[in-house]
Every structure is written in structure tokens, then in C-alpha cells.
Amino acid sequence: MSEFTLTTVEEFEAATNRLLETGAKVGADSWQMRVKNQTPHCKFGENGVCCRICSMGPCRITPKAPRGICGCDAHGIVGRNFLRFVAGGAATHSDHGREICNTLGHTEAGGTYQVKDPAKLIRIAKEWGVETEGKDIYDLAHEMSEIALSEYGKNHGISRWLSRAPEHTREIWHREGIEPRAIDREVSCAMHMTHMGNSCKPEALIRQSLRNGLSDGWGGSMCGTEFSDVLFGTPKEIQTEANLGVMVEENVNIVVHGHDPSLSEIICDLADSKEMQDYAKTFGAKGITVSGVCCTSNEVAMRRGIPMAGNFLQQENVVLTGACEAIVVDVQCIFPALGPLSKCFHTKFITTSPICQMPDSEFIEFDTGSAAEKAKKIVMLACENFQNRKKELVYIPQMKHKAWVGYSVEEIVHKLDGVTNSQVDTTGSTRPLLECVTSGVLRGAVAMVGCNNPKVRPDTAHIEMMKKLIAKDIIIIASGCSAQAAAKAGLMDKAAKDLCGAGLKRVCELADIPPVLHMGSCVDISRMMILAAELSKDSGLAISQLPVVGCAPEWMSEKAVSIGNYVVATGLDTFLGVVPYCAGSDQVAGLLTDGIRDWVEAAYTVETDIDKLCELMIERIEQKRAALGI
Ligand code: BF8
Ligand code: SF4
């Protein structure tokens, strides 16, 4: 029998409870307490039937009041609310992508930002028809930065990234009128359509939801991922660790949190420098440990092996250890609670982006021009803060797991090369992976993505589903907080192969990979789209025919719904464990779970019983296999 064991959610919770005791001592608030004050939630909000987009309202739909003052019915209100939700998510991912494009424009030889993957830059330039011959790589970077930025607001045409999709998918997008144009335009169009007195026809609203989602996944997010790789390197397999035990009591602990790697990359560089390590020592620390939370963490873990302190619902825990000198945040998914919470400890809560300004934080505005200087200031502040620790409050749960991460599409293809005894040359393609699937060694793949949400016992859905799936020879690609849940549990340890069915175990051994592959942050779900596109092209099958599905069992954010929309619109069935605010309209819910299948060959399945959700996914994968006769 295998000796390998996972860390359980019960163990996570015991550690959290111990930290909450510290919190109680200092009078700290926690999400666990706030949830109690906020439940049960408002039914109108939950069903999506509250409209407050004009000041004649708010209007709420009930059997007695089936229309708002303007006459809009539940279907129009739910559909508009859904589209606005998507627009929020698409705007957020895409604006992050824009910042990365902007950073690309500030690269220089020997500067703070450099081109770390010139081959990838040249590859993208060629894809976009940009002359590369004889050009200085930095001239090319600046030119590509301009072109990429113009993708956001160009007046004509469709997203350049769509050319990466298989022809069949592109035909669907064209036929259904959901090809995304300029990225900002789709967000603007969504806001326009949902203004008072515009669209209230569910079909029109859902079509724009799909188009806006696609402008994220095959637009803004893809810019974010691809140009982050150009700037900071395309991820390759690397070992790291996950969970709160990565924080080191004797060291200055800096926790980076948020999404944009432009700041955290520089902080990691600096924290490693002898100058800063020595500086930390002058305050009695042994050194500096940088760890991460949320997607910033995923970014620096994938490229540098920086340990992951935790995921979304663990962000307060890092402060509760009493050993966090600074929590440095950029944008998105940051609890405003961190302000008052850090005040209960010595922790410095440092905000850095004009996009994310919060009370009770120290705002050190970060921009590409002053990146090195600001990062140094932040690292020094953290070092100086070491002496202010309240020793009696320090408790770091000694809980962490080894994790292998860094599986970009390039790395997956590389690792799987040679897994099969193929007679044809499969080098550099997804064919070995396809052969594993068609032969039945692997039954299929699930893309596990998304957040934590107090509506689901945190991390349980991610971990339990992954355990079941890998036991059935279904390989997992994971991103965002889902990936971090897996890493904390131990599912990204190569030894986790012992929990797999015989087929997947064999693949893990031959390719030397864990059964759950960390593909990065949430913008990196665009990597999953590229992988699906490559699998489709290499197999000659439509994406919708592949035994591959997407799943966000604990999702919470607008970004997650934008993702869901582009995953579905790309042809992959998507399974949700938290109900979107659509239950108030059978027409909208019906379109999302069924009707859109006629447009894009895929749809949503929503099921809050996680066991059932998992069964439904396995069923869908097996149906796809049966349809292919494999
Ligand atoms: O973008 S998975 S909680 S951290 S939204 Fe946020 Fe959700 Fe985590 Fe990354 Ni994605
Ligand atoms: Fe009410 Fe119509 Fe105004 Fe919405 S747009 S708040 S339904 S009057």
C-alpha cells in the first residue's frame, strides 16, 4: 500500500480554528463571522430579479408584481444582471492584461523589465503578421505592446487571438454573431445594452454575454498570459510548497497577493538580493521569505517556485499567524477586511494600485517607471517591521505540502513527448496526450478552476472531486484558487500518482508529472483554451467532441462567470457548484443550461450537490467517448 497521504480539509480547518482563536484575542473580525451576519441572503438578489439600473426603481419581481415600472419582466432583468456580471469579470481580467501589455512597452535591455522569452515574442509577432527579421528584440517588444494595446480599442475587426482557434470554432463564433471585436468595445456594448430602455430579450443578452466572455478568454486574458510569459518567462516545471507552513517564523515574511505579476516579480527579485537579506538580519531576522496568496501567488509560483501560503478564503489567515510583516497587494480578490485586521497585528497592509485603494492600508503607488524603487521601499518596510512583532501572537500552523507546478501548454507538450510508442513523429504536438485518451489509458480531462466561496465548505469540492476524477483516470488541469486547494492537499505532489487509476498512474510515471497539473492563474485559463484548440487541431475533432469539460465548483467572482462564458462558448461543457443569480428566469436559466448548446455545442450544468456534480461530469466525459467510439 502507498504511504502517501493527503492533508485533509479537517486539518486545514483545525489550523484555521487555532488562528481564529488568536483573532479573538485581539478582537479581529473574520469572514466566518461575517457570513453569519449576511445569511440568509436576500432572495431577490439571489434569483437575480432585483433591478436598480434606473432611479425609478429599485424594482423587484414577485408573482404580484411581474414587471418593473418600465415594464421589464423577470427575464429581462435577470438577463441584464447576468450580462453586467460578465462585463465586470471581462473588464477586470482584461484590464490586468492591459497592464501587462503596458509593461511590455517599458522593457529595456538591462532594465527592470526585460524580455525573458524572446522566442515567444517572435512567435506571437509572426502570428500577428508583424515583421520580425533583423529587428532588435526590444524594438519588437515595444511595437507589439502598441499593437496589443490597440486590441483593446480598435475600431474595426475582431480579436487577433481568434486565429488560434480551430476553423470549426471560428465558424461557430461567426455564424452565431459572437466573435469578439475590440476588448473594451464588448464591455462597453454590454453596459450599453443593459442601460435602462435597451435590450431585455434573453437571447440577445446571453449572446452578448458569450461574446463579452470571449473577448476576455480570447482577448484580454490571453494578452495577460502570453505577454506575462514574454516578460517573465514561460513556466516550466518547478517544485514549490503550499499552505501556511511555508511562512518561516525566524524570517521577515512578505506575502504578495492579487493578480498582476509586474510588482511581485520585482519584489521577489529584491527579496533575494544579498543587500535585502542583510538588511533583514539587522532587525534580528534570519532572512526574508516571500510567499503568496491568490493568483499573484500562482504567477510567481509557476515561474519562480515561490511558495503558496494559501488561496482566497485563506487570505485573512496569513495575517492571523502574527508573523506577516507585510501583505502587499495589487489588484482583485483582496478582502477590504485586511485593513482593519492588519491593525490588530503589526502587519503592514500595503496597497499599490490606483485600481485597488482601501482604507487602513498604506498606499505605495506602483508604476513601471518606479518599480524597482517602490519594491525596495516595500521590502525595507517589511524588514523594519520585523522588530514590531508581538511574539505572544505568533503561531504559524506547521502544515504544508510539496507541489510541482509550472505546466504551461509548452511544458505539458514537452513533458508528454515520448509517453506513447507512437510510430509517427509526435514531437512538439499534443498527439501523445491524444493517444493516451483515445486508447483509454486516460478517460479524459477536467479543467478545475475558480475560487472558494463560503457557500461551499472551502476547498472540499475542489479536493474531493479531484480525488474521484484521478481515481477514474481523468487527468486534471487546474488554475487559480482551485490549483492552490490541490497543492495544499498534496495533489500536486508527484507521489499523488498512487491515488490514481492504473492508466493515469502510468502516464504520471512515464511523463514524471503529478496527476493535477497547475496551469497558472485565472487569466491563464486562456492557456487551457490554447490546449483545447491544439488538441482539436491535432485530432481533427471539434473541441466539443473532446472528452474534456470545465468545472468551477466553488466559484464566487464576476471573473469566474466571464471565464465560464468563454469556456462554454469555446465548446466545453462547464459544471458549476454554486448557482448563478439566474434562478428567477426560466428563460435565462434555460438558455444557459440548454439553449446555448444549439449555438456553441456546449452549455452549463449547475448542481450544488458536489458528489452529483462529479458524477455528471464523469457521465458527460463517457458520453463524449461513446460518441467517438473510443
Ligand atoms: O482570479 S480563483 S478567488 S484569486 S477570482 Fe480570485 Fe477566484 Fe481565486 Fe484569481 Ni480567480
Ligand atoms: Fe425598474 Fe425598469 Fe428602472 Fe429596472 S430599468 S429599475 S425594472 S424601472
XYZ file of C-alpha atoms and ligand atoms in Angstrom:
648
model
C 0.000 0.000 0.000
C 1.076 3.523 -0.652
C 2.360 5.566 2.250
C 1.314 8.766 0.564
C -1.408 10.724 2.317
C -3.092 13.976 1.528
C -3.635 16.748 4.025
C -7.353 16.799 4.768
C -9.791 19.688 4.856
C -10.386 18.817 8.524
C -6.718 19.506 9.154
C -6.962 22.810 7.260
C -9.948 23.737 9.394
C -8.248 22.801 12.660
C -5.381 25.131 11.734
C -7.822 27.891 10.828
C -9.687 27.468 14.121
C -6.460 27.788 16.027
C -5.731 31.037 14.134
C -9.228 32.347 14.786
C -8.500 31.941 18.500
C -5.611 34.353 18.059
C -8.009 36.613 16.193
C -10.488 36.501 19.061
C -7.742 37.565 21.493
C -7.079 40.741 19.548
C -10.713 41.438 18.683
C -10.347 40.637 15.000
C -13.261 40.071 12.703
C -13.265 37.174 10.216
C -15.201 36.085 7.134
C -16.529 33.175 9.161
C -18.235 35.675 11.476
C -19.414 37.982 8.716
C -21.073 35.129 6.825
C -23.312 34.578 9.821
C -24.431 38.213 9.714
C -25.144 38.070 5.995
C -27.196 34.883 5.819
C -29.805 34.039 4.780
C -29.165 36.114 1.694
C -31.762 38.318 0.015
C -33.948 36.118 -2.216
C -34.492 38.824 -4.818
C -30.769 39.252 -5.221
C -30.160 35.534 -5.236
C -32.699 34.970 -8.006
C -31.435 37.935 -9.983
C -34.849 39.656 -10.047
C -33.878 42.942 -8.396
C -33.272 45.761 -10.867
C -31.649 49.029 -9.855
C -30.320 50.275 -13.145
C -32.537 53.333 -13.110
C -33.823 55.544 -10.337
C -37.491 54.763 -10.918
C -36.628 51.560 -9.061
C -35.307 49.540 -7.440
C -37.887 47.146 -8.854
C -38.297 43.628 -7.562
C -40.227 40.964 -9.383
C -42.792 38.903 -7.473
C -45.879 36.950 -8.636
C -47.940 40.024 -7.733
C -45.570 42.455 -9.403
C -44.401 40.650 -12.544
C -42.986 43.779 -14.195
C -40.801 46.687 -13.171
C -42.042 50.241 -13.546
C -40.701 50.415 -17.115
C -42.436 47.134 -17.889
C -39.352 44.937 -17.905
C -40.120 41.367 -16.832
C -38.042 38.905 -14.813
C -36.349 37.501 -17.918
C -35.111 40.896 -18.998
C -33.949 41.809 -15.501
C -32.170 38.504 -14.880
C -30.581 38.588 -18.341
C -29.369 42.165 -17.914
C -27.955 41.422 -14.486
C -26.179 38.382 -15.855
C -24.637 40.340 -18.714
C -23.443 43.067 -16.340
C -21.884 40.401 -14.144
C -19.980 39.055 -17.144
C -18.928 42.536 -18.222
C -17.465 43.120 -14.754
C -15.407 39.979 -14.995
C -14.266 40.521 -18.574
C -13.254 44.106 -17.794
C -11.272 43.009 -14.762
C -9.241 40.262 -16.419
C -8.739 42.357 -19.497
C -7.556 45.434 -17.640
C -4.997 43.229 -15.908
C -3.968 42.067 -19.390
C -3.708 45.697 -20.483
C -1.284 46.441 -17.647
C 0.898 43.576 -18.835
C 0.832 44.924 -22.421
C 1.809 48.294 -20.999
C 4.692 46.753 -19.040
C 5.883 45.123 -22.266
C 6.221 48.623 -23.670
C 8.566 49.538 -20.800
C 11.068 46.741 -21.330
C 14.699 47.565 -21.987
C 17.938 45.638 -22.162
C 19.353 45.515 -18.646
C 16.297 47.345 -17.267
C 13.814 46.442 -14.534
C 11.654 44.726 -17.120
C 13.226 42.619 -19.807
C 12.112 40.216 -22.490
C 12.743 36.845 -20.867
C 11.183 34.737 -23.612
C 12.183 36.343 -26.931
C 11.227 33.207 -28.891
C 7.645 33.508 -27.692
C 7.520 37.193 -28.584
C 8.743 36.420 -32.097
C 6.221 33.589 -32.414
C 3.317 35.875 -31.477
C 4.615 38.639 -33.763
C 4.666 36.199 -36.674
C 1.140 35.074 -35.832
C 0.060 38.698 -35.991
C 1.855 39.311 -39.266
C 4.442 41.654 -37.755
C 7.848 41.761 -39.435
C 10.484 40.327 -37.094
C 13.506 39.873 -39.360
C 16.519 41.878 -38.290
C 14.583 43.723 -35.616
C 16.037 44.431 -32.185
C 14.031 42.385 -29.685
C 13.197 45.460 -27.625
C 12.010 47.382 -30.672
C 9.803 44.417 -31.419
C 8.559 44.329 -27.797
C 7.578 47.991 -27.978
C 5.866 47.547 -31.316
C 3.958 44.504 -30.060
C 2.985 46.382 -26.913
C 1.370 49.079 -29.056
C -0.452 46.577 -31.248
C -1.640 44.599 -28.228
C -2.891 47.764 -26.541
C -4.777 48.688 -29.678
C -6.573 45.333 -29.462
C -8.490 46.909 -26.615
C -9.974 49.777 -28.538
C -9.566 49.211 -32.253
C -12.425 50.467 -34.379
C -12.679 47.569 -36.777
C -12.140 43.845 -36.973
C -12.130 41.023 -34.482
C -9.676 39.891 -31.808
C -6.357 38.832 -33.311
C -6.149 35.880 -30.935
C -9.152 34.199 -32.590
C -6.855 32.987 -35.356
C -5.552 30.431 -32.849
C -8.916 28.703 -32.614
C -9.772 25.745 -34.858
C -11.674 26.624 -38.004
C -14.847 24.925 -36.833
C -14.903 27.023 -33.658
C -14.282 30.213 -35.591
C -17.139 29.351 -37.933
C -19.452 28.908 -34.950
C -18.451 32.254 -33.474
C -19.006 33.947 -36.817
C -22.304 32.200 -37.515
C -23.692 32.994 -34.072
C -22.586 36.612 -34.152
C -20.417 36.253 -31.058
C -16.938 36.892 -32.458
C -15.423 39.389 -30.061
C -14.330 42.698 -31.534
C -12.127 45.131 -29.586
C -11.945 44.075 -25.946
C -13.171 47.343 -24.441
C -15.907 47.529 -27.030
C -17.527 44.335 -25.806
C -17.593 45.626 -22.245
C -18.984 48.961 -23.394
C -21.521 47.246 -25.589
C -22.634 45.119 -22.623
C -23.092 48.225 -20.469
C -24.949 49.969 -23.269
C -27.239 47.023 -23.940
C -28.163 46.839 -20.266
C -28.907 50.519 -19.748
C -32.496 51.347 -18.964
C -34.627 51.061 -22.059
C -32.345 48.783 -24.079
C -32.233 45.019 -24.546
C -34.467 42.879 -22.390
C -34.649 39.871 -24.696
C -32.808 36.988 -23.001
C -31.413 35.622 -26.236
C -29.755 38.920 -27.166
C -28.379 39.411 -23.676
C -26.923 35.915 -23.474
C -25.341 36.220 -26.909
C -23.574 39.365 -25.790
C -22.582 37.591 -22.560
C -20.847 34.936 -24.622
C -19.208 37.488 -26.868
C -18.014 39.528 -23.912
C -16.686 36.383 -22.255
C -14.808 35.515 -25.449
C -13.289 38.996 -25.536
C -11.770 38.064 -22.181
C -10.567 34.499 -22.796
C -9.561 35.020 -26.413
C -8.654 38.665 -25.848
C -7.686 40.374 -22.604
C -6.753 37.285 -20.599
C -4.759 35.880 -23.475
C -2.850 39.163 -23.673
C -2.210 38.857 -19.935
C -0.910 35.310 -20.117
C 1.071 35.451 -23.315
C 2.840 38.730 -22.636
C 3.490 37.788 -18.995
C 5.339 34.792 -20.418
C 7.290 37.060 -22.754
C 8.198 39.350 -19.846
C 8.818 36.907 -17.041
C 9.386 33.607 -18.806
C 7.103 30.816 -19.970
C 6.553 28.499 -16.994
C 8.437 25.239 -16.835
C 8.107 22.507 -14.272
C 9.349 23.671 -10.897
C 8.979 22.476 -7.347
C 7.399 24.554 -4.624
C 5.307 24.184 -1.481
C 1.834 25.197 -0.417
C -0.079 26.130 2.720
C 0.587 28.407 5.678
C 3.545 26.345 6.840
C 5.594 27.954 4.055
C 5.859 31.094 6.192
C 9.036 30.994 8.273
C 8.901 32.218 11.845
C 12.547 33.346 12.001
C 12.278 35.299 8.754
C 10.685 38.506 7.609
C 7.507 37.296 5.897
C 6.286 39.233 2.903
C 3.051 37.959 1.406
C 2.180 39.044 -2.133
C -1.493 38.948 -3.008
C -3.606 39.865 -6.001
C -3.114 39.142 -9.692
C -0.658 41.271 -11.644
C 2.883 39.845 -11.541
C 4.520 43.156 -12.542
C 5.099 44.139 -8.899
C 5.506 40.754 -7.246
C 8.191 39.689 -9.740
C 10.309 42.674 -8.760
C 9.666 42.142 -5.045
C 10.823 38.530 -5.369
C 13.984 39.668 -7.159
C 14.784 42.179 -4.470
C 13.951 39.981 -1.502
C 16.522 37.516 -2.853
C 19.263 40.137 -3.046
C 22.109 39.991 -0.546
C 21.517 43.640 0.285
C 17.946 42.995 1.440
C 18.745 39.705 3.146
C 21.447 41.505 5.133
C 19.044 44.327 5.882
C 16.568 41.827 7.331
C 19.307 40.478 9.588
C 19.948 43.887 11.110
C 16.444 43.664 12.601
C 17.004 40.232 14.092
C 15.506 38.101 11.310
C 17.394 35.242 9.659
C 16.314 36.235 6.186
C 13.284 37.037 4.041
C 10.541 34.684 2.913
C 8.193 35.771 0.157
C 5.056 33.700 -0.185
C 1.801 34.352 -2.000
C -1.964 34.308 -1.877
C -4.409 34.055 -4.791
C -3.309 34.486 -8.383
C -0.258 36.677 -7.845
C 0.925 33.675 -5.898
C 0.170 31.382 -8.821
C 2.135 33.654 -11.152
C 5.315 33.682 -9.062
C 4.957 30.024 -8.091
C 4.740 28.986 -11.753
C 7.822 30.930 -12.769
C 9.997 31.031 -9.657
C 8.764 28.333 -7.299
C 7.742 30.962 -4.734
C 5.656 29.072 -2.139
C 1.894 29.500 -1.962
C 0.655 30.486 1.506
C -2.934 29.910 0.533
C -5.925 30.679 -1.601
C -8.818 33.125 -1.475
C -10.514 32.215 1.806
C -7.166 31.824 3.488
C -6.058 35.424 2.975
C -7.001 36.512 6.486
C -5.132 33.526 7.913
C -1.759 34.845 6.781
C -2.256 37.927 8.946
C -3.639 35.852 11.816
C -0.299 33.998 12.039
C 1.059 37.153 13.655
C 4.186 36.549 11.595
C 3.328 38.538 8.487
C 5.401 41.702 8.287
C 3.728 42.929 5.126
C 0.885 41.815 2.934
C 1.445 43.559 -0.379
C -1.476 43.617 -2.733
C -2.007 44.670 -6.327
C -5.497 44.103 -7.754
C -8.565 41.848 -7.384
C -9.886 39.385 -4.808
C -8.424 41.343 -1.917
C -10.612 41.445 1.180
C -11.160 45.005 2.427
C -11.133 43.183 5.783
C -7.341 43.052 5.557
C -7.179 46.733 6.555
C -8.820 46.500 9.983
C -7.384 43.012 10.516
C -3.801 44.100 9.965
C -4.383 46.883 12.502
C -4.905 44.175 15.161
C -1.375 42.939 14.428
C 1.914 44.558 13.476
C 1.280 43.682 9.810
C 1.623 46.384 7.185
C -1.188 46.201 4.648
C 0.297 47.792 1.543
C -1.896 48.656 -1.423
C -0.085 49.572 -4.616
C -2.592 50.117 -7.411
C -4.886 53.063 -8.103
C -7.382 50.371 -9.137
C -7.438 48.898 -5.648
C -7.373 51.526 -2.893
C -8.569 50.579 0.558
C -8.970 52.215 3.947
C -6.482 51.251 6.658
C -3.788 50.488 4.131
C -0.519 52.158 3.328
C -0.695 53.191 -0.325
C 2.612 52.973 -2.147
C 1.692 53.615 -5.734
C 3.459 51.351 -8.094
C 4.185 52.023 -11.742
C 6.528 50.548 -14.285
C 8.813 53.584 -14.197
C 9.488 53.405 -10.460
C 9.048 49.657 -9.977
C 12.488 48.880 -8.581
C 12.495 51.849 -6.223
C 8.987 51.141 -4.885
C 9.653 47.442 -4.493
C 12.773 48.255 -2.488
C 10.823 50.607 -0.272
C 8.254 47.889 0.384
C 10.822 45.192 1.169
C 12.679 47.567 3.515
C 9.461 48.497 5.308
C 8.724 44.830 5.847
C 12.228 44.216 7.230
C 11.961 47.162 9.597
C 8.601 45.895 10.753
C 10.058 42.577 11.959
C 11.005 44.140 15.289
C 7.377 45.152 15.906
C 6.075 41.589 16.045
C 4.042 40.703 19.085
C 5.762 37.440 19.908
C 2.893 36.126 22.004
C 0.606 36.277 18.951
C 2.876 34.365 16.590
C 1.626 30.972 15.505
C 2.266 29.509 12.062
C 0.449 26.202 11.528
C 3.140 23.720 10.531
C 1.225 22.463 7.583
C 2.476 22.411 4.007
C 2.802 20.117 1.052
C 5.294 19.711 -1.716
C 3.888 20.734 -5.121
C 5.150 20.563 -8.691
C 3.881 23.462 -10.768
C 4.668 25.303 -13.995
C 2.668 23.382 -16.574
C 2.218 25.833 -19.402
C 0.953 24.328 -22.666
C 4.546 24.322 -23.870
C 5.626 22.384 -20.789
C 2.750 19.899 -20.957
C 3.576 19.122 -24.569
C 7.236 18.771 -23.650
C 6.593 16.507 -20.662
C 4.237 14.230 -22.563
C 6.506 13.805 -25.553
C 7.533 10.188 -25.687
C 4.856 8.860 -23.352
C 3.421 6.748 -26.157
C 5.109 4.356 -28.551
C 3.831 6.325 -31.495
C 5.188 5.382 -34.929
C 4.744 8.909 -36.228
C 6.812 11.812 -35.080
C 4.726 13.480 -32.419
C 7.369 15.883 -31.171
C 6.007 19.224 -30.152
C 2.350 18.302 -30.588
C -0.457 17.162 -28.326
C -0.609 13.780 -30.117
C 0.911 11.754 -27.266
C -1.775 13.132 -24.954
C -4.440 12.351 -27.551
C -3.153 8.810 -27.905
C -3.457 8.319 -24.157
C -7.056 9.479 -24.395
C -8.087 7.532 -27.485
C -6.501 4.327 -26.182
C -8.453 4.765 -22.957
C -5.357 4.955 -20.745
C -6.786 8.335 -19.827
C -10.577 8.652 -19.916
C -10.444 12.401 -20.394
C -9.541 15.670 -18.744
C -11.217 18.150 -16.450
C -10.205 21.790 -16.168
C -10.767 22.617 -12.489
C -10.826 26.328 -11.935
C -12.119 29.124 -9.795
C -12.426 30.372 -6.301
C -13.535 29.480 -2.809
C -16.953 30.513 -1.638
C -18.345 30.194 1.892
C -21.429 28.632 0.281
C -19.285 25.517 -0.176
C -17.127 24.122 2.601
C -13.881 25.751 1.434
C -11.594 23.590 -0.684
C -13.695 20.456 -0.145
C -15.356 20.475 -3.528
C -12.064 21.048 -5.351
C -10.199 18.361 -3.477
C -12.926 15.720 -3.261
C -13.779 15.999 -6.933
C -10.160 15.829 -7.986
C -9.620 12.711 -5.874
C -12.576 10.985 -7.507
C -11.604 12.034 -11.006
C -7.977 10.961 -10.868
C -9.045 7.601 -9.417
C -11.047 7.213 -12.630
C -8.074 8.028 -14.878
C -9.232 11.547 -15.614
C -6.316 13.972 -15.652
C -6.825 17.394 -14.095
C -5.570 20.733 -15.296
C -6.105 23.374 -12.632
C -5.730 27.089 -12.154
C -6.496 29.884 -9.708
C -7.629 29.020 -6.212
C -8.612 25.528 -7.325
C -4.975 24.812 -8.117
C -3.954 26.096 -4.703
C -6.506 23.887 -2.974
C -4.970 20.922 -4.811
C -1.450 21.979 -3.900
C -2.311 22.427 -0.215
C -3.853 18.958 -0.106
C -0.870 17.330 -1.812
C -2.469 16.550 -5.170
C 0.388 18.300 -6.982
C 2.944 16.082 -5.354
C 4.177 13.512 -7.877
C 3.561 10.860 -5.210
C -0.169 11.560 -5.661
C 0.054 9.191 -8.630
C -0.667 6.482 -6.065
C -4.196 7.845 -5.752
C -4.844 7.476 -9.488
C -6.368 4.736 -11.558
C -3.861 2.446 -13.266
C -3.895 4.390 -16.556
C -3.293 7.843 -15.164
C -0.749 6.450 -12.737
C 1.200 5.030 -15.674
C 1.072 8.354 -17.527
C 2.267 10.180 -14.404
C 5.169 7.760 -14.058
C 6.202 7.867 -17.699
C 5.917 11.622 -18.031
C 7.098 12.287 -14.478
C 4.193 14.590 -13.641
C 1.619 14.846 -10.853
C -1.995 13.939 -11.748
C -3.171 17.524 -11.171
C -1.310 19.969 -13.380
C -1.028 23.581 -12.255
C -1.580 25.720 -15.347
C -1.401 29.043 -13.548
C -3.587 31.945 -12.545
C -7.132 32.674 -13.691
C -6.054 34.674 -16.737
C -4.087 31.527 -17.585
C -7.325 29.724 -18.325
C -6.515 31.144 -21.742
C -3.718 28.514 -21.700
C -6.415 25.881 -21.337
C -8.198 27.332 -24.381
C -4.984 27.082 -26.386
C -4.521 23.488 -25.232
C -8.093 22.625 -26.250
C -7.516 24.298 -29.620
C -4.305 22.336 -30.173
C -5.970 19.052 -29.174
C -8.743 19.788 -31.641
C -6.372 20.629 -34.476
C -4.115 17.644 -33.828
C -7.049 15.222 -33.617
C -9.245 16.660 -36.334
C -12.129 16.671 -33.841
C -14.239 19.634 -32.812
C -13.402 20.945 -29.333
C -16.905 19.943 -28.252
C -16.177 16.331 -29.203
C -13.164 16.009 -26.918
C -13.764 14.188 -23.612
C -12.838 17.356 -21.767
C -15.016 19.529 -19.512
C -14.584 22.563 -17.272
C -15.604 22.847 -13.635
C -15.798 25.698 -11.115
C -17.262 24.067 -8.009
C -16.654 26.937 -5.551
C -16.724 29.972 -7.827
C -17.636 33.400 -6.479
C -16.410 36.260 -8.695
C -17.641 38.064 -11.790
C -14.398 36.979 -13.403
C -15.391 33.355 -12.906
C -18.622 33.882 -14.853
C -16.773 35.611 -17.644
C -14.468 32.585 -17.739
C -17.413 30.202 -17.716
C -18.840 32.010 -20.706
C -15.738 31.782 -22.819
C -15.121 28.165 -21.847
C -18.672 27.227 -22.860
C -18.503 29.385 -25.992
C -15.301 27.559 -26.931
C -17.257 24.303 -26.909
C -16.505 22.867 -23.476
C -19.339 21.903 -21.134
C -18.935 23.715 -17.845
C -20.055 22.477 -14.438
C -20.828 24.894 -11.616
C -21.214 24.092 -7.923
C -22.612 27.497 -6.962
C -25.834 28.772 -8.557
C -25.520 31.984 -10.598
C -28.109 34.706 -9.921
C -30.370 33.432 -12.700
C -32.957 31.250 -10.998
C -35.595 33.969 -11.317
C -35.913 33.435 -15.056
C -36.516 30.015 -16.538
C -35.769 31.527 -19.931
C -32.297 32.753 -18.974
C -31.504 29.656 -16.922
C -32.851 27.507 -19.749
C -30.633 29.181 -22.312
C -27.521 28.819 -20.182
C -28.075 25.187 -19.271
C -29.508 24.026 -22.566
C -30.418 26.515 -25.284
C -26.899 27.777 -25.988
C -25.866 24.225 -26.883
C -27.553 24.844 -30.230
C -25.291 27.837 -30.752
C -21.912 26.774 -29.373
C -22.156 22.979 -28.869
C -21.798 23.265 -25.088
C -23.730 24.523 -22.064
C -23.655 24.857 -18.286
C -24.645 22.267 -15.713
C -25.420 23.642 -12.256
C -25.553 21.295 -9.274
C -24.833 22.142 -5.654
C -24.518 18.527 -4.562
C -20.829 18.051 -5.225
C -20.989 14.252 -5.499
C -23.718 14.561 -8.094
C -21.802 17.290 -9.922
C -18.819 14.981 -10.147
C -20.930 12.073 -11.379
C -22.475 14.292 -14.036
C -19.032 15.298 -15.282
C -17.832 11.726 -15.485
C -21.036 10.811 -17.299
C -20.504 13.621 -19.796
C -16.928 12.537 -20.436
C -18.047 8.953 -21.014
C -20.837 10.131 -23.338
C -18.274 12.007 -25.410
C -16.095 8.917 -25.581
C -19.034 6.753 -26.608
C -19.984 9.200 -29.341
C -16.462 8.911 -30.728
C -16.465 5.140 -30.396
C -13.408 5.167 -28.157
O -8.555 35.245 -10.408
S -9.886 31.885 -8.418
S -10.838 33.901 -5.800
S -7.821 34.687 -6.870
S -11.277 35.042 -8.996
Fe -9.972 35.320 -7.114
Fe -11.405 33.301 -7.769
Fe -9.161 32.964 -6.615
Fe -7.526 34.692 -9.019
Ni -9.688 33.737 -9.996
Fe -37.307 49.294 -12.596
Fe -37.147 49.271 -15.257
Fe -35.738 51.058 -13.847
Fe -35.096 48.465 -13.755
S -35.000 49.786 -15.547
S -35.220 49.859 -12.024
S -37.100 47.488 -13.922
S -37.964 50.892 -13.976
